[in-house]
Amino acid sequence: MPAVKNVLIVGSGLAGAGAAIHLASAGVAVDLVEIEPQVTALGSGITLQGNALRELDRLGVWGRARQRGYPFDVTGIRAPDPYGTVLFEIPDAKTGGPDYPAVMGMSRPELACILHDRADEVGVKIRYGTTFTELRQDDTGVAVTFSDESASRYDLVIGADGIRSWTRRALGIDLETKSVGMGIWRSFGPRPAGVTRTDLYYGGPSYIAGYCPTGEDSLYAYIVEDAQDRSTLTPEQQLAVMRDLSQAYHGPWDEIRETLTDPSRVNYTWFETHLLAPPWNRGRVVLIGDAAHTCPPTIAQGGAQALEDAAVLTELLITHDAVDQNLWDEFHARRVDRAKTVVDASNQLAAWQLAHEQGDIPGLMRTIAMLVSRPA
């Protein structure tokens, strides 16, 4: 019998939706609250490596995701010259094993809809436009009051509400989220026929310019610059800045630039990082995903680590017969060092780029591939 009969999950991103699906599939009653009024996902596209695809399969959505995404097995490195010259090609490690592509790009909103549909199928009760206002816990459960003035009691609360987690703040956890010194422009648009993988351009006026196919007819493109306050720019000005920065990059970028015409498809965020020291739980409230650890997307592992958090936590809740210290010790043993390695490596690669140093990038990527190839 699972260690829990009913669970509240706060936040419906990858970590929250993943945890909800796993638990409900095992017969646990799950309430999922999402402060946004509807299914939403920040950003344009997401790069999912093999270990993330393996987790999507465990959630029962791999087939649907595969139909909507764009898989590939090689990453190209191009020069910021007038031709976008291909310098070399890197075979991507199949970190999910031989049954999955090495990498797949897809639209973040489409992935969110797939996961929410699956959660609904397995019986998760999702409440949009709602969050909690108070958590009161004792040795056997957590009493929760919600923003709509309703109340309920749960065996466990999972805070999966992102980088600026309200659950984390409600627990009194002081965790500083820091900028790593970079900002990223992202856009979403049509995929030129010649874009069949991710290509990265290092150098030029920006640190990186790249793109990732997200479907047969779509891609997301991105440019990484020094972190700046871009909040005062109008959408039209943001579009103009991204187009201007892209002028230094050629090859497929020449086609992509011509499609950069819709200001609503451009967004700008900073690369930020934090890592919560263990324990990630306070009694019967636990943090997972970006609420516990976040990193710049330099090695494209943020989504995978959120899904792995959900998988490991729910596996333990389903196979243990009590929410006790043994469960928490095993959870932290399996997740903290792995997440820390990913966060540290992501930050190291960002630091090399800021310093205009290459460092041992192949060695760093091999280390990460070896780590994440092993199931969480």
C-alpha atoms as a printed R data frame, in Angstrom:
    type eleno elety resid chain resno       x      y       z
1   ATOM     1    CA   MET     A     1   0.000  0.000   0.000
2   ATOM     2    CA   PRO     A     2   1.363  3.479  -0.838
3   ATOM     3    CA   ALA     A     3   2.661  5.659   1.971
4   ATOM     4    CA   VAL     A     4   0.024  8.272   1.047
5   ATOM     5    CA   LYS     A     5  -3.667  8.155   0.161
6   ATOM     6    CA   ASN     A     6  -4.149 11.746  -0.920
7   ATOM     7    CA   VAL     A     7  -1.667 14.399  -2.033
8   ATOM     8    CA   LEU     A     8  -1.792 18.076  -2.962
9   ATOM     9    CA   ILE     A     9   0.581 19.263  -5.680
10  ATOM    10    CA   VAL     A    10   1.199 22.979  -6.101
11  ATOM    11    CA   GLY     A    11   2.245 23.930  -9.629
12  ATOM    12    CA   SER     A    12   1.522 22.134 -12.901
13  ATOM    13    CA   GLY     A    13   4.837 22.376 -14.738
14  ATOM    14    CA   LEU     A    14   6.936 19.343 -15.628
15  ATOM    15    CA   ALA     A    15   7.674 18.376 -12.023
16  ATOM    16    CA   GLY     A    16   4.121 18.920 -10.780
17  ATOM    17    CA   ALA     A    17   2.329 17.296 -13.692
18  ATOM    18    CA   GLY     A    18   4.783 14.387 -13.668
19  ATOM    19    CA   ALA     A    19   4.296 13.734  -9.964
20  ATOM    20    CA   ALA     A    20   0.519 13.989 -10.322
21  ATOM    21    CA   ILE     A    21   0.395 11.455 -13.165
22  ATOM    22    CA   HIS     A    22   2.624  8.924 -11.384
23  ATOM    23    CA   LEU     A    23   0.644  9.102  -8.142
24  ATOM    24    CA   ALA     A    24  -2.822  9.052  -9.687
25  ATOM    25    CA   SER     A    25  -1.818  6.120 -11.895
26  ATOM    26    CA   ALA     A    26  -1.016  4.205  -8.684
27  ATOM    27    CA   GLY     A    27  -4.417  4.935  -7.162
28  ATOM    28    CA   VAL     A    28  -3.477  7.925  -4.995
29  ATOM    29    CA   ALA     A    29  -6.037 10.754  -4.899
30  ATOM    30    CA   VAL     A    30  -4.305 13.852  -6.291
31  ATOM    31    CA   ASP     A    31  -5.374 17.490  -6.257
32  ATOM    32    CA   LEU     A    32  -3.272 19.734  -8.484
33  ATOM    33    CA   VAL     A    33  -3.577 23.499  -8.086
34  ATOM    34    CA   GLU     A    34  -2.199 25.946 -10.625
35  ATOM    35    CA   ILE     A    35  -2.259 29.677 -10.031
36  ATOM    36    CA   GLU     A    36  -2.483 30.425 -13.757
37  ATOM    37    CA   PRO     A    37  -6.029 30.445 -15.183
38  ATOM    38    CA   GLN     A    38  -5.258 27.825 -17.843
39  ATOM    39    CA   VAL     A    39  -2.587 25.489 -19.163
40  ATOM    40    CA   THR     A    40   0.483 27.614 -19.742
41  ATOM    41    CA   ALA     A    41   4.228 27.311 -20.187
42  ATOM    42    CA   LEU     A    42   6.839 30.034 -20.149
43  ATOM    43    CA   GLY     A    43   9.051 30.289 -23.191
44  ATOM    44    CA   SER     A    44   8.947 29.081 -26.747
45  ATOM    45    CA   GLY     A    45  10.499 25.656 -27.036
46  ATOM    46    CA   ILE     A    46  12.301 23.070 -24.974
47  ATOM    47    CA   THR     A    47  15.218 20.767 -25.735
48  ATOM    48    CA   LEU     A    48  14.654 17.326 -24.222
49  ATOM    49    CA   GLN     A    49  17.552 14.918 -23.953
50  ATOM    50    CA   GLY     A    50  17.154 11.153 -23.867
51  ATOM    51    CA   ASN     A    51  16.752 10.852 -20.103
52  ATOM    52    CA   ALA     A    52  13.806 13.275 -20.286
53  ATOM    53    CA   LEU     A    53  12.263 11.221 -23.099
54  ATOM    54    CA   ARG     A    54  12.629  8.095 -20.974
55  ATOM    55    CA   GLU     A    55  10.630  9.817 -18.219
56  ATOM    56    CA   LEU     A    56   7.936 10.881 -20.679
57  ATOM    57    CA   ASP     A    57   7.600  7.220 -21.635
58  ATOM    58    CA   ARG     A    58   7.154  6.247 -17.987
59  ATOM    59    CA   LEU     A    59   4.378  8.835 -17.804
60  ATOM    60    CA   GLY     A    60   2.600  7.266 -20.755
61  ATOM    61    CA   VAL     A    61   2.986 10.228 -23.114
62  ATOM    62    CA   TRP     A    62   6.054  9.368 -25.185
63  ATOM    63    CA   GLY     A    63   4.027  8.423 -28.257
64  ATOM    64    CA   ARG     A    64   2.101 11.693 -28.216
65  ATOM    65    CA   ALA     A    65   5.218 13.760 -27.548
66  ATOM    66    CA   ARG     A    66   7.126 11.990 -30.338
67  ATOM    67    CA   GLN     A    67   4.396 12.870 -32.830
68  ATOM    68    CA   ARG     A    68   4.519 16.547 -31.862
69  ATOM    69    CA   GLY     A    69   8.277 16.978 -31.403
70  ATOM    70    CA   TYR     A    70  11.342 16.811 -33.656
71  ATOM    71    CA   PRO     A    71  14.048 14.245 -32.768
72  ATOM    72    CA   PHE     A    72  17.697 14.346 -33.819
73  ATOM    73    CA   ASP     A    73  21.003 12.755 -32.838
74  ATOM    74    CA   VAL     A    74  23.678 15.285 -33.847
75  ATOM    75    CA   THR     A    75  24.454 18.887 -32.822
76  ATOM    76    CA   GLY     A    76  26.328 21.198 -35.176
77  ATOM    77    CA   ILE     A    77  28.823 23.919 -34.275
78  ATOM    78    CA   ARG     A    78  28.947 26.826 -36.714
79  ATOM    79    CA   ALA     A    79  31.172 29.873 -37.046
80  ATOM    80    CA   PRO     A    80  29.848 33.442 -36.724
81  ATOM    81    CA   ASP     A    81  31.205 34.185 -40.201
82  ATOM    82    CA   PRO     A    82  29.407 35.416 -43.343
83  ATOM    83    CA   TYR     A    83  28.577 31.827 -44.339
84  ATOM    84    CA   GLY     A    84  27.610 30.223 -41.043
85  ATOM    85    CA   THR     A    85  30.349 27.693 -41.725
86  ATOM    86    CA   VAL     A    86  29.880 24.300 -40.074
87  ATOM    87    CA   LEU     A    87  33.013 23.760 -37.983
88  ATOM    88    CA   PHE     A    88  32.188 20.277 -36.729
89  ATOM    89    CA   GLU     A    89  29.348 17.983 -35.762
90  ATOM    90    CA   ILE     A    90  28.932 16.302 -32.382
91  ATOM    91    CA   PRO     A    91  27.027 13.025 -32.044
92  ATOM    92    CA   ASP     A    92  24.720 13.478 -29.055
93  ATOM    93    CA   ALA     A    93  24.814 10.836 -26.339
94  ATOM    94    CA   LYS     A    94  21.689  8.692 -26.082
95  ATOM    95    CA   THR     A    95  21.224  9.331 -22.386
96  ATOM    96    CA   GLY     A    96  17.830  7.620 -22.349
97  ATOM    97    CA   GLY     A    97  19.162  4.437 -23.895
98  ATOM    98    CA   PRO     A    98  18.926  3.001 -27.420
99  ATOM    99    CA   ASP     A    99  15.123  3.090 -27.566
100 ATOM   100    CA   TYR     A   100  14.950  6.892 -27.685
101 ATOM   101    CA   PRO     A   101  16.480  9.643 -29.821
102 ATOM   102    CA   ALA     A   102  19.424 11.464 -28.309
103 ATOM   103    CA   VAL     A   103  17.540 14.788 -28.349
104 ATOM   104    CA   MET     A   104  14.080 16.062 -29.210
105 ATOM   105    CA   GLY     A   105  12.888 19.622 -29.512
106 ATOM   106    CA   MET     A   106   9.259 20.547 -28.986
107 ATOM   107    CA   SER     A   107   6.965 23.419 -28.136
108 ATOM   108    CA   ARG     A   108   6.709 24.017 -24.390
109 ATOM   109    CA   PRO     A   109   2.973 24.802 -24.525
110 ATOM   110    CA   GLU     A   110   2.313 21.610 -26.518
111 ATOM   111    CA   LEU     A   111   4.251 19.517 -23.989
112 ATOM   112    CA   ALA     A   112   2.296 21.152 -21.171
113 ATOM   113    CA   CYS     A   113  -1.017 20.302 -22.871
114 ATOM   114    CA   ILE     A   114   0.048 16.679 -23.404
115 ATOM   115    CA   LEU     A   115   0.936 16.286 -19.721
116 ATOM   116    CA   HIS     A   116  -2.246 17.978 -18.520
117 ATOM   117    CA   ASP     A   117  -4.352 15.783 -20.786
118 ATOM   118    CA   ARG     A   118  -2.637 12.697 -19.361
119 ATOM   119    CA   ALA     A   119  -3.183 13.938 -15.807
120 ATOM   120    CA   ASP     A   120  -6.878 14.331 -16.545
121 ATOM   121    CA   GLU     A   121  -7.021 10.818 -18.026
122 ATOM   122    CA   VAL     A   122  -5.623  9.186 -14.870
123 ATOM   123    CA   GLY     A   123  -7.959 11.072 -12.552
124 ATOM   124    CA   VAL     A   124  -5.971 14.050 -11.296
125 ATOM   125    CA   LYS     A   125  -8.283 16.850 -10.132
126 ATOM   126    CA   ILE     A   126  -6.826 20.052 -11.577
127 ATOM   127    CA   ARG     A   127  -7.924 23.474 -10.297
128 ATOM   128    CA   TYR     A   128  -6.732 26.461 -12.313
129 ATOM   129    CA   GLY     A   129  -6.573 29.991 -10.983
130 ATOM   130    CA   THR     A   130  -6.075 28.595  -7.490
131 ATOM   131    CA   THR     A   131  -3.278 28.302  -4.950
132 ATOM   132    CA   PHE     A   132  -3.015 27.798  -1.218
133 ATOM   133    CA   THR     A   133  -3.034 30.555   1.369
134 ATOM   134    CA   GLU     A   134  -2.084 28.528   4.455
135 ATOM   135    CA   LEU     A   135  -0.373 25.244   5.304
136 ATOM   136    CA   ARG     A   136  -0.730 23.786   8.802
137 ATOM   137    CA   GLN     A   137   0.942 20.463   9.304
138 ATOM   138    CA   ASP     A   138   1.268 17.890  12.074
139 ATOM   139    CA   ASP     A   139   2.773 14.410  12.280
140 ATOM   140    CA   THR     A   140   0.077 12.793  10.150
141 ATOM   141    CA   GLY     A   141  -0.825 15.350   7.500
142 ATOM   142    CA   VAL     A   142  -1.198 18.914   6.244
143 ATOM   143    CA   ALA     A   143  -4.310 21.088   6.553
144 ATOM   144    CA   VAL     A   144  -4.543 23.436   3.578
145 ATOM   145    CA   THR     A   145  -6.601 26.570   3.038
146 ATOM   146    CA   PHE     A   146  -6.986 27.711  -0.566
147 ATOM   147    CA   SER     A   147  -7.357 31.095  -2.230
148 ATOM   148    CA   ASP     A   148 -11.029 30.360  -2.965
149 ATOM   149    CA   GLU     A   149 -11.543 29.914   0.824
150 ATOM   150    CA   SER     A   150 -12.045 26.151   0.549
151 ATOM   151    CA   ALA     A   151 -10.000 23.829   2.747
152 ATOM   152    CA   SER     A   152  -8.843 20.225   2.786
153 ATOM   153    CA   ARG     A   153  -6.374 17.891   4.475
154 ATOM   154    CA   TYR     A   154  -3.660 15.854   2.772
155 ATOM   155    CA   ASP     A   155  -1.111 13.219   3.697
156 ATOM   156    CA   LEU     A   156   1.552 15.191   1.781
157 ATOM   157    CA   VAL     A   157   2.031 18.477  -0.082
158 ATOM   158    CA   ILE     A   158   4.439 18.682  -3.032
159 ATOM   159    CA   GLY     A   159   5.653 22.172  -3.926
160 ATOM   160    CA   ALA     A   160   6.458 22.144  -7.640
161 ATOM   161    CA   ASP     A   161   5.713 25.790  -8.223
162 ATOM   162    CA   GLY     A   162   8.863 26.920  -9.928
163 ATOM   163    CA   ILE     A   163  11.885 29.097  -9.473
164 ATOM   164    CA   ARG     A   164  10.092 31.680  -7.278
165 ATOM   165    CA   SER     A   165   8.163 29.051  -5.373
166 ATOM   166    CA   TRP     A   166   5.463 30.353  -3.054
167 ATOM   167    CA   THR     A   167   5.572 27.012  -1.243
168 ATOM   168    CA   ARG     A   168   9.255 27.541  -0.499
169 ATOM   169    CA   ARG     A   169   8.574 30.969   0.922
170 ATOM   170    CA   ALA     A   170   5.637 29.676   2.964
171 ATOM   171    CA   LEU     A   171   7.997 27.167   4.578
172 ATOM   172    CA   GLY     A   172  10.322 29.998   5.606
173 ATOM   173    CA   ILE     A   173  13.180 28.771   3.421
174 ATOM   174    CA   ASP     A   174  15.593 31.556   2.532
175 ATOM   175    CA   LEU     A   175  17.107 30.591  -0.819
176 ATOM   176    CA   GLU     A   176  18.822 33.204  -2.965
177 ATOM   177    CA   THR     A   177  18.279 32.891  -6.701
178 ATOM   178    CA   LYS     A   178  21.174 34.518  -8.548
179 ATOM   179    CA   SER     A   179  21.715 35.713 -12.086
180 ATOM   180    CA   VAL     A   180  24.675 34.039 -13.769
181 ATOM   181    CA   GLY     A   181  25.258 37.181 -15.861
182 ATOM   182    CA   MET     A   182  23.544 36.145 -19.091
183 ATOM   183    CA   GLY     A   183  20.210 36.928 -20.696
184 ATOM   184    CA   ILE     A   184  18.516 34.978 -23.470
185 ATOM   185    CA   TRP     A   185  16.297 36.110 -26.315
186 ATOM   186    CA   ARG     A   186  13.948 33.391 -27.565
187 ATOM   187    CA   SER     A   187  11.564 33.333 -30.500
188 ATOM   188    CA   PHE     A   188   9.193 30.770 -31.952
189 ATOM   189    CA   GLY     A   189   8.451 30.474 -35.652
190 ATOM   190    CA   PRO     A   190   8.443 28.339 -38.809
191 ATOM   191    CA   ARG     A   191  11.216 25.806 -39.413
192 ATOM   192    CA   PRO     A   192  13.272 26.271 -42.574
193 ATOM   193    CA   ALA     A   193  13.661 22.956 -44.401
194 ATOM   194    CA   GLY     A   194  17.411 23.007 -43.821
195 ATOM   195    CA   VAL     A   195  17.106 23.066 -40.017
196 ATOM   196    CA   THR     A   196  17.060 19.411 -38.940
197 ATOM   197    CA   ARG     A   197  18.982 19.668 -35.666
198 ATOM   198    CA   THR     A   198  20.348 22.160 -33.164
199 ATOM   199    CA   ASP     A   199  23.255 24.291 -34.405
200 ATOM   200    CA   LEU     A   200  25.221 26.523 -32.037
201 ATOM   201    CA   TYR     A   201  27.205 29.585 -33.092
202 ATOM   202    CA   TYR     A   202  29.733 30.629 -30.450
203 ATOM   203    CA   GLY     A   203  31.133 34.148 -30.564
204 ATOM   204    CA   GLY     A   204  30.248 37.215 -32.552
205 ATOM   205    CA   PRO     A   205  28.479 40.040 -30.698
206 ATOM   206    CA   SER     A   206  26.692 37.521 -28.452
207 ATOM   207    CA   TYR     A   207  27.819 34.491 -26.490
208 ATOM   208    CA   ILE     A   208  25.664 31.989 -28.378
209 ATOM   209    CA   ALA     A   209  23.186 32.033 -31.226
210 ATOM   210    CA   GLY     A   210  21.296 28.813 -31.810
211 ATOM   211    CA   TYR     A   211  18.096 27.139 -32.853
212 ATOM   212    CA   CYS     A   212  16.264 23.900 -32.257
213 ATOM   213    CA   PRO     A   213  13.576 22.313 -34.449
214 ATOM   214    CA   THR     A   214  10.404 21.710 -32.426
215 ATOM   215    CA   GLY     A   215   8.171 20.058 -35.035
216 ATOM   216    CA   GLU     A   216   7.753 19.519 -38.749
217 ATOM   217    CA   ASP     A   217   6.756 23.165 -39.195
218 ATOM   218    CA   SER     A   218   8.292 24.949 -36.198
219 ATOM   219    CA   LEU     A   219  11.478 25.839 -34.379
220 ATOM   220    CA   TYR     A   220  12.670 28.071 -31.608
221 ATOM   221    CA   ALA     A   221  15.695 30.291 -32.005
222 ATOM   222    CA   TYR     A   222  17.713 31.961 -29.288
223 ATOM   223    CA   ILE     A   223  20.528 34.429 -28.729
224 ATOM   224    CA   VAL     A   224  22.434 34.745 -25.449
225 ATOM   225    CA   GLU     A   225  23.853 38.126 -24.404
226 ATOM   226    CA   ASP     A   226  25.000 39.835 -21.216
227 ATOM   227    CA   ALA     A   227  22.146 40.064 -18.721
228 ATOM   228    CA   GLN     A   228  20.492 43.470 -19.101
229 ATOM   229    CA   ASP     A   229  17.363 45.178 -17.918
230 ATOM   230    CA   ARG     A   230  15.174 44.836 -20.980
231 ATOM   231    CA   SER     A   231  11.916 45.322 -19.062
232 ATOM   232    CA   THR     A   232  11.259 48.818 -20.414
233 ATOM   233    CA   LEU     A   233  11.245 47.721 -24.052
234 ATOM   234    CA   THR     A   234   7.970 47.437 -25.902
235 ATOM   235    CA   PRO     A   235   7.292 44.133 -27.699
236 ATOM   236    CA   GLU     A   236   8.163 45.829 -30.982
237 ATOM   237    CA   GLN     A   237  11.472 47.056 -29.539
238 ATOM   238    CA   GLN     A   238  12.262 43.584 -28.223
239 ATOM   239    CA   LEU     A   239  11.726 42.143 -31.669
240 ATOM   240    CA   ALA     A   240  13.992 44.806 -33.160
241 ATOM   241    CA   VAL     A   241  16.765 44.019 -30.663
242 ATOM   242    CA   MET     A   242  16.652 40.303 -31.410
243 ATOM   243    CA   ARG     A   243  16.674 40.915 -35.148
244 ATOM   244    CA   ASP     A   244  19.607 43.275 -34.768
245 ATOM   245    CA   LEU     A   245  21.616 40.785 -32.705
246 ATOM   246    CA   SER     A   246  20.902 38.061 -35.260
247 ATOM   247    CA   GLN     A   247  22.493 40.065 -38.091
248 ATOM   248    CA   ALA     A   248  25.914 38.644 -37.203
249 ATOM   249    CA   TYR     A   249  24.811 35.046 -37.817
250 ATOM   250    CA   HIS     A   250  24.274 33.445 -41.196
251 ATOM   251    CA   GLY     A   251  23.588 30.104 -42.832
252 ATOM   252    CA   PRO     A   252  20.093 29.057 -41.629
253 ATOM   253    CA   TRP     A   253  19.923 32.200 -39.510
254 ATOM   254    CA   ASP     A   254  19.401 34.220 -42.705
255 ATOM   255    CA   GLU     A   255  16.102 32.386 -43.265
256 ATOM   256    CA   ILE     A   256  15.129 32.435 -39.591
257 ATOM   257    CA   ARG     A   257  15.680 36.195 -39.374
258 ATOM   258    CA   GLU     A   258  13.186 36.780 -42.174
259 ATOM   259    CA   THR     A   259  10.505 35.049 -40.101
260 ATOM   260    CA   LEU     A   260  11.121 37.246 -37.043
261 ATOM   261    CA   THR     A   261   8.146 39.501 -37.608
262 ATOM   262    CA   ASP     A   262   5.757 38.852 -34.705
263 ATOM   263    CA   PRO     A   263   6.620 40.663 -31.437
264 ATOM   264    CA   SER     A   264   4.356 38.334 -29.438
265 ATOM   265    CA   ARG     A   265   6.640 35.398 -30.275
266 ATOM   266    CA   VAL     A   266   9.736 36.965 -28.693
267 ATOM   267    CA   ASN     A   267  10.622 36.805 -25.006
268 ATOM   268    CA   TYR     A   268  13.635 37.657 -22.871
269 ATOM   269    CA   THR     A   269  14.752 36.181 -19.551
270 ATOM   270    CA   TRP     A   270  17.913 35.970 -17.495
271 ATOM   271    CA   PHE     A   271  19.843 32.802 -16.777
272 ATOM   272    CA   GLU     A   272  19.419 32.192 -13.046
273 ATOM   273    CA   THR     A   273  20.532 29.541 -10.607
274 ATOM   274    CA   HIS     A   274  19.967 28.179  -7.127
275 ATOM   275    CA   LEU     A   275  20.338 24.867  -5.317
276 ATOM   276    CA   LEU     A   276  18.535 24.083  -2.091
277 ATOM   277    CA   ALA     A   277  20.725 22.265   0.419
278 ATOM   278    CA   PRO     A   278  19.059 19.131   1.789
279 ATOM   279    CA   PRO     A   279  16.613 18.447   3.165
280 ATOM   280    CA   TRP     A   280  14.180 19.466   0.447
281 ATOM   281    CA   ASN     A   281  11.275 18.675   2.761
282 ATOM   282    CA   ARG     A   282   9.995 20.329   5.884
283 ATOM   283    CA   GLY     A   283   7.910 17.647   7.529
284 ATOM   284    CA   ARG     A   284   5.210 16.581   5.103
285 ATOM   285    CA   VAL     A   285   5.826 19.378   2.590
286 ATOM   286    CA   VAL     A   286   8.517 18.755  -0.029
287 ATOM   287    CA   LEU     A   287   9.971 20.845  -2.874
288 ATOM   288    CA   ILE     A   288  10.896 19.448  -6.280
289 ATOM   289    CA   GLY     A   289  11.897 20.787  -9.692
290 ATOM   290    CA   ASP     A   290  12.814 24.458 -10.033
291 ATOM   291    CA   ALA     A   291  11.505 25.106  -6.534
292 ATOM   292    CA   ALA     A   292  14.527 23.150  -5.240
293 ATOM   293    CA   HIS     A   293  17.129 23.568  -7.990
294 ATOM   294    CA   THR     A   294  17.433 25.618 -11.153
295 ATOM   295    CA   CYS     A   295  20.254 26.315 -13.579
296 ATOM   296    CA   PRO     A   296  20.972 28.006 -16.904
297 ATOM   297    CA   PRO     A   297  19.953 25.876 -19.900
298 ATOM   298    CA   THR     A   298  23.530 25.459 -21.084
299 ATOM   299    CA   ILE     A   299  23.355 21.646 -21.005
300 ATOM   300    CA   ALA     A   300  19.582 21.347 -21.555
301 ATOM   301    CA   GLN     A   301  18.911 19.299 -18.412
302 ATOM   302    CA   GLY     A   302  16.463 21.443 -16.415
303 ATOM   303    CA   GLY     A   303  13.315 19.751 -17.675
304 ATOM   304    CA   ALA     A   304  14.834 16.287 -17.359
305 ATOM   305    CA   GLN     A   305  15.826 16.879 -13.751
306 ATOM   306    CA   ALA     A   306  12.314 18.099 -12.886
307 ATOM   307    CA   LEU     A   307  10.827 14.940 -14.385
308 ATOM   308    CA   GLU     A   308  13.351 12.791 -12.539
309 ATOM   309    CA   ASP     A   309  12.519 14.467  -9.217
310 ATOM   310    CA   ALA     A   310   8.870 13.598  -9.798
311 ATOM   311    CA   ALA     A   311   9.652 10.016 -10.770
312 ATOM   312    CA   VAL     A   312  11.899  9.264  -7.805
313 ATOM   313    CA   LEU     A   313   9.697 10.923  -5.181
314 ATOM   314    CA   THR     A   314   6.547  9.219  -6.378
315 ATOM   315    CA   GLU     A   315   8.237  5.833  -6.710
316 ATOM   316    CA   LEU     A   316   9.210  6.029  -3.041
317 ATOM   317    CA   LEU     A   317   5.752  7.224  -1.976
318 ATOM   318    CA   ILE     A   318   4.176  4.307  -3.844
319 ATOM   319    CA   THR     A   319   6.587  1.580  -2.664
320 ATOM   320    CA   HIS     A   320   7.121  2.672   0.953
321 ATOM   321    CA   ASP     A   321   4.436  2.135   3.560
322 ATOM   322    CA   ALA     A   322   5.076  5.322   5.571
323 ATOM   323    CA   VAL     A   323   6.203  8.913   5.120
324 ATOM   324    CA   ASP     A   324   9.153  8.652   7.465
325 ATOM   325    CA   GLN     A   325  12.821  9.553   7.688
326 ATOM   326    CA   ASN     A   326  13.841  6.435   5.763
327 ATOM   327    CA   LEU     A   327  11.796  7.631   2.787
328 ATOM   328    CA   TRP     A   328  13.287 11.124   2.919
329 ATOM   329    CA   ASP     A   329  16.831  9.793   3.319
330 ATOM   330    CA   GLU     A   330  16.443  7.624   0.234
331 ATOM   331    CA   PHE     A   331  14.901 10.461  -1.758
332 ATOM   332    CA   HIS     A   332  17.741 12.828  -0.938
333 ATOM   333    CA   ALA     A   333  20.378 10.158  -1.566
334 ATOM   334    CA   ARG     A   334  19.036  9.576  -5.057
335 ATOM   335    CA   ARG     A   335  18.340 13.170  -6.064
336 ATOM   336    CA   VAL     A   336  20.523 15.765  -4.345
337 ATOM   337    CA   ASP     A   337  23.959 14.850  -5.702
338 ATOM   338    CA   ARG     A   338  22.600 14.194  -9.187
339 ATOM   339    CA   ALA     A   339  20.813 17.550  -9.314
340 ATOM   340    CA   LYS     A   340  23.869 19.306  -7.854
341 ATOM   341    CA   THR     A   341  26.119 17.837 -10.553
342 ATOM   342    CA   VAL     A   342  23.808 19.156 -13.267
343 ATOM   343    CA   VAL     A   343  23.505 22.601 -11.673
344 ATOM   344    CA   ASP     A   344  27.266 22.873 -11.155
345 ATOM   345    CA   ALA     A   345  28.042 21.769 -14.721
346 ATOM   346    CA   SER     A   346  25.474 24.167 -16.198
347 ATOM   347    CA   ASN     A   347  26.961 27.043 -14.220
348 ATOM   348    CA   GLN     A   348  30.510 26.020 -15.140
349 ATOM   349    CA   LEU     A   349  29.720 26.105 -18.840
350 ATOM   350    CA   ALA     A   350  28.090 29.517 -18.438
351 ATOM   351    CA   ALA     A   351  31.162 30.766 -16.579
352 ATOM   352    CA   TRP     A   352  33.460 29.601 -19.384
353 ATOM   353    CA   GLN     A   353  31.322 31.404 -21.929
354 ATOM   354    CA   LEU     A   354  31.294 34.601 -19.865
355 ATOM   355    CA   ALA     A   355  35.075 34.456 -19.649
356 ATOM   356    CA   HIS     A   356  35.330 33.620 -23.382
357 ATOM   357    CA   GLU     A   357  37.077 30.379 -22.459
358 ATOM   358    CA   GLN     A   358  36.325 27.004 -23.986
359 ATOM   359    CA   GLY     A   359  37.414 24.903 -21.013
360 ATOM   360    CA   ASP     A   360  37.054 21.147 -21.270
361 ATOM   361    CA   ILE     A   361  33.567 21.281 -22.764
362 ATOM   362    CA   PRO     A   362  33.751 17.773 -24.317
363 ATOM   363    CA   GLY     A   363  34.917 16.342 -21.000
364 ATOM   364    CA   LEU     A   364  32.159 18.148 -19.129
365 ATOM   365    CA   MET     A   365  29.514 16.873 -21.535
366 ATOM   366    CA   ARG     A   366  30.831 13.298 -21.295
367 ATOM   367    CA   THR     A   367  30.591 13.478 -17.509
368 ATOM   368    CA   ILE     A   368  26.999 14.667 -17.677
369 ATOM   369    CA   ALA     A   369  26.097 12.057 -20.308
370 ATOM   370    CA   MET     A   370  27.501  9.277 -18.108
371 ATOM   371    CA   LEU     A   371  25.562 10.574 -15.109
372 ATOM   372    CA   VAL     A   372  22.173 11.042 -16.724
373 ATOM   373    CA   SER     A   373  22.383  7.855 -18.786
374 ATOM   374    CA   ARG     A   374  21.840  5.961 -15.541
375 ATOM   375    CA   PRO     A   375  18.190  5.927 -14.458
376 ATOM   376    CA   ALA     A   376  17.505  8.358 -11.618
